[in-house]
Coordinates of C-alpha atoms and ligand atoms in Angstrom, one line a residue:
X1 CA 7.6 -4.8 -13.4
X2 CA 8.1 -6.3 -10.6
X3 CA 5.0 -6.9 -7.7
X4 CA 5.2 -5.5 -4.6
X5 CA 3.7 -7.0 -1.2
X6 CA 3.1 -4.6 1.2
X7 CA 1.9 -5.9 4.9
X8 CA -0.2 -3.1 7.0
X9 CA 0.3 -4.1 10.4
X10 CA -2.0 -1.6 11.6
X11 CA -2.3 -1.1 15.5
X12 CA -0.8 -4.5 15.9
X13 CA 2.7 -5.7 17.6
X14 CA 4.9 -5.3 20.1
X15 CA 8.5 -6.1 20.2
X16 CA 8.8 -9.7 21.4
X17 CA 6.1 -10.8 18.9
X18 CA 6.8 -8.2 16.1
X19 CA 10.6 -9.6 16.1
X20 CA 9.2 -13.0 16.0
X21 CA 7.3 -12.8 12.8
X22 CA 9.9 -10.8 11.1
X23 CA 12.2 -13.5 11.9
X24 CA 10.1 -16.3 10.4
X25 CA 9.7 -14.0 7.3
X26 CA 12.7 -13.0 6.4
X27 CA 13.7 -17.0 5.9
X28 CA 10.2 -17.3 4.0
X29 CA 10.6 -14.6 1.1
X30 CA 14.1 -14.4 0.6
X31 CA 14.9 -15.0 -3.1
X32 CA 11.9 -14.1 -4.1
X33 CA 10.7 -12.0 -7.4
X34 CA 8.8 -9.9 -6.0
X35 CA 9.5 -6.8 -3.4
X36 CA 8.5 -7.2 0.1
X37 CA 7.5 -4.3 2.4
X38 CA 6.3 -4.6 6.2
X39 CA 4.5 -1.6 8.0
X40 CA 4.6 -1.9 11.4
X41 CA 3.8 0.5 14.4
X42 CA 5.7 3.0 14.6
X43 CA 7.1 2.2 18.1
X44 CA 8.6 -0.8 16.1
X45 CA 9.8 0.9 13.0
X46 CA 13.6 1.3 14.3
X47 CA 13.9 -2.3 16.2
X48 CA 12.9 -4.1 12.9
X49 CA 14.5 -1.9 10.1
X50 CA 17.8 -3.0 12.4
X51 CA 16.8 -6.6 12.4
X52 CA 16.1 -6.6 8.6
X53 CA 19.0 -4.8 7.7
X54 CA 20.9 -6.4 4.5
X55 CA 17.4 -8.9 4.0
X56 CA 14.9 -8.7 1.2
X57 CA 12.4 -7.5 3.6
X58 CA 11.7 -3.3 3.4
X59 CA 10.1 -1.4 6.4
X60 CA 8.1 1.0 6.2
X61 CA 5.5 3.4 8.2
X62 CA 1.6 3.7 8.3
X63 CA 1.3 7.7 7.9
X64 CA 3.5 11.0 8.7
X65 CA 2.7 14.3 9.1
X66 CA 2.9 17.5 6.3
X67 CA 5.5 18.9 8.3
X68 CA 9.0 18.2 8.7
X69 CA 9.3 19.1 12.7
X70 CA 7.8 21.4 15.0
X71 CA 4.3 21.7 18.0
X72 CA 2.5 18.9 16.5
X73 CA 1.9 16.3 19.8
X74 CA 1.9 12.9 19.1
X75 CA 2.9 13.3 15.3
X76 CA 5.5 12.3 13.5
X77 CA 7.2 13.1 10.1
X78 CA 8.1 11.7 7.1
X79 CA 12.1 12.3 8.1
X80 CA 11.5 10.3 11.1
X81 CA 10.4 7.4 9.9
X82 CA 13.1 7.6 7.3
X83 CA 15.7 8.1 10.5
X84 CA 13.8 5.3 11.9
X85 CA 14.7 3.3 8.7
X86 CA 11.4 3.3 6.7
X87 CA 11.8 3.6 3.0
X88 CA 7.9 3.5 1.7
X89 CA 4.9 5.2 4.0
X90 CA 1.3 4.5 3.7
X91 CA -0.9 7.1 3.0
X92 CA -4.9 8.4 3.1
X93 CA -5.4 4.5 4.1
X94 CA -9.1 4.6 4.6
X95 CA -8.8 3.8 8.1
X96 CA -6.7 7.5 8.6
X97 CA -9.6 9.2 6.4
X98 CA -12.0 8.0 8.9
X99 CA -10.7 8.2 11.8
X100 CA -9.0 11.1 11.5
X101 CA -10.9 13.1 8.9
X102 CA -8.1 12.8 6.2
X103 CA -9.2 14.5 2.9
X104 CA -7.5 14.1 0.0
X105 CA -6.2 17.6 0.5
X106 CA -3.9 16.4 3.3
X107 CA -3.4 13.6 2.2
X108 CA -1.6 15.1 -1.2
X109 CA 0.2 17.3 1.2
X110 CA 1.5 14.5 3.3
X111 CA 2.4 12.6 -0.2
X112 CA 4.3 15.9 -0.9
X113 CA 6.5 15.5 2.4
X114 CA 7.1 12.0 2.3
X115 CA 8.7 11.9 -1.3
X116 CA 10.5 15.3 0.1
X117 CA 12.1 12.8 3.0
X118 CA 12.9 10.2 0.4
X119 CA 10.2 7.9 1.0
X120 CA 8.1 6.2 -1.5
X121 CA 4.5 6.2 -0.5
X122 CA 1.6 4.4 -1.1
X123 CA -1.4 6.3 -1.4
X124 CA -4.6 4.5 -1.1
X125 CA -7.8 5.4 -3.0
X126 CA -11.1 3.2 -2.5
X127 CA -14.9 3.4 -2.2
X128 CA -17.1 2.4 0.4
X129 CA -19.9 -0.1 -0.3
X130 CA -22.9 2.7 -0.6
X131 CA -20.7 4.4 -3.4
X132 CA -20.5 1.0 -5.1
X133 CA -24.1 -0.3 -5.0
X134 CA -25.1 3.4 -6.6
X135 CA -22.1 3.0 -9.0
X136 CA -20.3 5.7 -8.2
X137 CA -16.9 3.6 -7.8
X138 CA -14.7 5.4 -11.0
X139 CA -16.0 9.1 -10.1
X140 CA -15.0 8.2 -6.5
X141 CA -11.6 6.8 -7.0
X142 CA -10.8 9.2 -10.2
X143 CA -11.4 11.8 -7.9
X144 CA -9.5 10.5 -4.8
X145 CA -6.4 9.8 -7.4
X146 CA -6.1 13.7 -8.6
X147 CA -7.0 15.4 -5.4
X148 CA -4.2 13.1 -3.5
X149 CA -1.4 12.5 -6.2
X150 CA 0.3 16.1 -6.9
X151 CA 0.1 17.1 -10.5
X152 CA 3.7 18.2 -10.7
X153 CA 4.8 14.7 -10.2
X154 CA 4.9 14.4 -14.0
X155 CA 8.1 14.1 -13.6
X156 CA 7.9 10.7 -11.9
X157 CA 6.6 9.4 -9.3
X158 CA 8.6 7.1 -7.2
X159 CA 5.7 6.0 -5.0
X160 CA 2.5 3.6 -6.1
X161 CA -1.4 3.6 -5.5
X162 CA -3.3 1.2 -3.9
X163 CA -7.0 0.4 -4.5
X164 CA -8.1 -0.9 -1.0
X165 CA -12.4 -0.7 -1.4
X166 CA -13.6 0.4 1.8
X167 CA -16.1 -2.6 2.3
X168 CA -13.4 -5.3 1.2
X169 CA -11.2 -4.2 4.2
X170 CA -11.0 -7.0 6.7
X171 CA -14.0 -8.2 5.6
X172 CA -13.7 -11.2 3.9
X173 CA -15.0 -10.0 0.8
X174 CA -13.5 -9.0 -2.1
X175 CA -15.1 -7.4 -5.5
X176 CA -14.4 -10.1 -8.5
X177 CA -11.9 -10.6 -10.3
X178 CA -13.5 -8.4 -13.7
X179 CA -14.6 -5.8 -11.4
X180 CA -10.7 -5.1 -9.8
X181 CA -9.6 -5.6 -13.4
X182 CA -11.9 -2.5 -14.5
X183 CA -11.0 -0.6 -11.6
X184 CA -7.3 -1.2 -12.0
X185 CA -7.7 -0.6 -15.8
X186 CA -9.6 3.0 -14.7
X187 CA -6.8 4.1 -12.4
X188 CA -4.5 3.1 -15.0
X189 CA -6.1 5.9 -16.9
X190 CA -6.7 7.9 -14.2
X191 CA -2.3 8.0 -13.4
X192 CA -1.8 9.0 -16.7
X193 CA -4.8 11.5 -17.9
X194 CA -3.4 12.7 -14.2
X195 CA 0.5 12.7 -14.6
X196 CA 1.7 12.1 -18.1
X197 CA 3.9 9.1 -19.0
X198 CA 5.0 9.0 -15.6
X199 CA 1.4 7.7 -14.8
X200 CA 2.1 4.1 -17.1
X201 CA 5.2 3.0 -14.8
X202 CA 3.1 3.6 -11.5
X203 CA 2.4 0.2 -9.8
X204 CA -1.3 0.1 -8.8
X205 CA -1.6 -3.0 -5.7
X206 CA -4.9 -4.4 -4.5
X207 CA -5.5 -4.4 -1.4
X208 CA -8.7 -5.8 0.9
X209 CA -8.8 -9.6 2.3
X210 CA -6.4 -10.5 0.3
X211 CA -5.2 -14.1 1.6
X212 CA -3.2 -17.2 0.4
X213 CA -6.6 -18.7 -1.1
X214 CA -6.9 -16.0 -3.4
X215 CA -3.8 -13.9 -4.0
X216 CA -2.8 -16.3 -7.1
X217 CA -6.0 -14.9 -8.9
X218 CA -5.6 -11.2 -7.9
X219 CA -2.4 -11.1 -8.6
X220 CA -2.3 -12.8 -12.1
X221 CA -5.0 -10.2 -12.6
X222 CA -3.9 -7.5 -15.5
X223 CA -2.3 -4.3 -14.3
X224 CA -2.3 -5.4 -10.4
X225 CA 1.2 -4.8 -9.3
X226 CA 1.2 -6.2 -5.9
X227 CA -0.8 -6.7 -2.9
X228 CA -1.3 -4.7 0.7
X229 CA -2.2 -7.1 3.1
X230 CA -3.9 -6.3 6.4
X231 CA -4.6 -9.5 8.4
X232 CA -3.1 -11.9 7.1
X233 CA -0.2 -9.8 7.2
X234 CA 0.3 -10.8 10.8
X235 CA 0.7 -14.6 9.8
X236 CA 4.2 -15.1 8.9
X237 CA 3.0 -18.6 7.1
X238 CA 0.2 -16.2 5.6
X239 CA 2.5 -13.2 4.0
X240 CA 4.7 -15.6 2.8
X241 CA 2.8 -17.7 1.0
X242 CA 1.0 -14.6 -0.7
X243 CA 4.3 -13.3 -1.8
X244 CA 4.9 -16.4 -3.0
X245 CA 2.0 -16.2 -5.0
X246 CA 3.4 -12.9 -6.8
X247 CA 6.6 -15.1 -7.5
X248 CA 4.9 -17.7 -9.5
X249 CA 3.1 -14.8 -11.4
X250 CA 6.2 -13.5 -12.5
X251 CA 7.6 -16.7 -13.0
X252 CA 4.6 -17.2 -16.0
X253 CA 4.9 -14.2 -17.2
X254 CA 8.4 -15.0 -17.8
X255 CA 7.6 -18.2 -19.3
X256 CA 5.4 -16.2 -21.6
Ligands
PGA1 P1 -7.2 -6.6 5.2 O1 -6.7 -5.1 5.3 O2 -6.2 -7.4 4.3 O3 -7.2 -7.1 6.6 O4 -8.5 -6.6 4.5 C1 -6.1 -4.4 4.1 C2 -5.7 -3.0 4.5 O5 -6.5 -2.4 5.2 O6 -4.7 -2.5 4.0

């Protein structure tokens, strides 16, 4: 299956630079085997889908609402940001869960309305570093997976999960390379205890300082299907070269 590459721009961006690295970027992954996905602000979402129309590059947005329109100030919906030109959405990124109080409640509701607009999200699951040093890290993600992944989605599920741990997140850290390999293995059996066979085809990316020194390894790792990148998302040279990195994976595995 191929990997996907997701960069989280976060609250970073405005036009003039935003156009800039999308520029260099689109030169930098085109070709490759492997899908690419930016997330910028939404105030940039419509400017940049334009620029990258026709390129490899996807666009996507950072959260929506559960509703479709209506008196929610300062919101916006899933159909926006597909009108925008979005085709993926992150969700119950542990930043919006903190921030804004997201359970996984909402968050399921909000993965409801986005696949209702015809987005793909990404929902993101991860524990903080207190839940890991008392080794609570499978009861904590298993339980963020069911309560924010809608049961009926048996049927398929055209989004993918992303295990970001909390205390990995633009920290420099990462767990090692056996521990995201158990984890990865756990959600694997999570998706499908969860959804049936849908659960097997459900790419599961890693995400938390992942960076060109080390996306080779995580990548190569077994059942990670792709990356979502917070800083060094915002480094053209940076992005590229980690999608590159999911190119030569696929490249091996291809080889055999
Ligand atoms: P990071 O962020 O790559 O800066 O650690 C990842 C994320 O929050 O999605």
């Amino acid at each position: 299956m191929r990997q996907l590459i997701a960069g989280n721009w976060k609250m970073n961006g405005r036009l003039a630079d935003g156009a800039a690295l999308v520029g260099k970027l689109q030169q930098a992954v085109s070709g490759l085997e492997c899908d690419v996905l930016i997330c910028p602000p939404a105030t940039l979402l419509h400017t940049l889908a334009a620029q990258l129309a026709g390129s490899a590059v996807q666009v996507g947005g950072q959260d929506c609402h559960t509703k479709v329109s209506g008196a929610h100030t300062g919101d916006i919906s899933a159909a926006m940001l597909r009108d925008a030109g979005a085709a993926w959405v992150i969700l119950g990124h542990s930043e919006r869960r903190t921030d804004h109080g997201e359970s996984d409640a909402m968050v399921q509701a909000k993965t409801r309305a986005a696949v209702a607009a015809g987005l793909s999200p990404i929902v993101c699951v991860g524990e903080t570093e207190a839940e890991r040093v008392a080794g609570a890290q499978d009861a904590v993600v298993g339980g963020q997976l069911i309560g924010s992944l809608p049961q009926d989605f048996a049927q398929g599920y055209a989004g993918v999960v992303a295990y970001e741990p909390v205390w990995a997140i633009g920290t420099g850290r990462t767990p090692s390379e056996a521990d995201v390999a158990q984890m990865h293995a756990h959600i694997r059996k999570t998706l499908v205890s969860h959804l049936g066979e849908a659960g097997r085809g459900v790419r599961i990316l890693y995400g938390g300082s992942v960076k060109p020194s080390n996306a080779a390894a995580l990548l190569a790792l077994p059942d990670v299907g792709g990356a979502l990148v917070g800083g060094a998302a915002l480094v053209a040279d940076d992005f590229a070269a980690i999608a590159h990195a999911s190119h030569a994976v696929a490249a091996a595995a291809r080889a055999g």
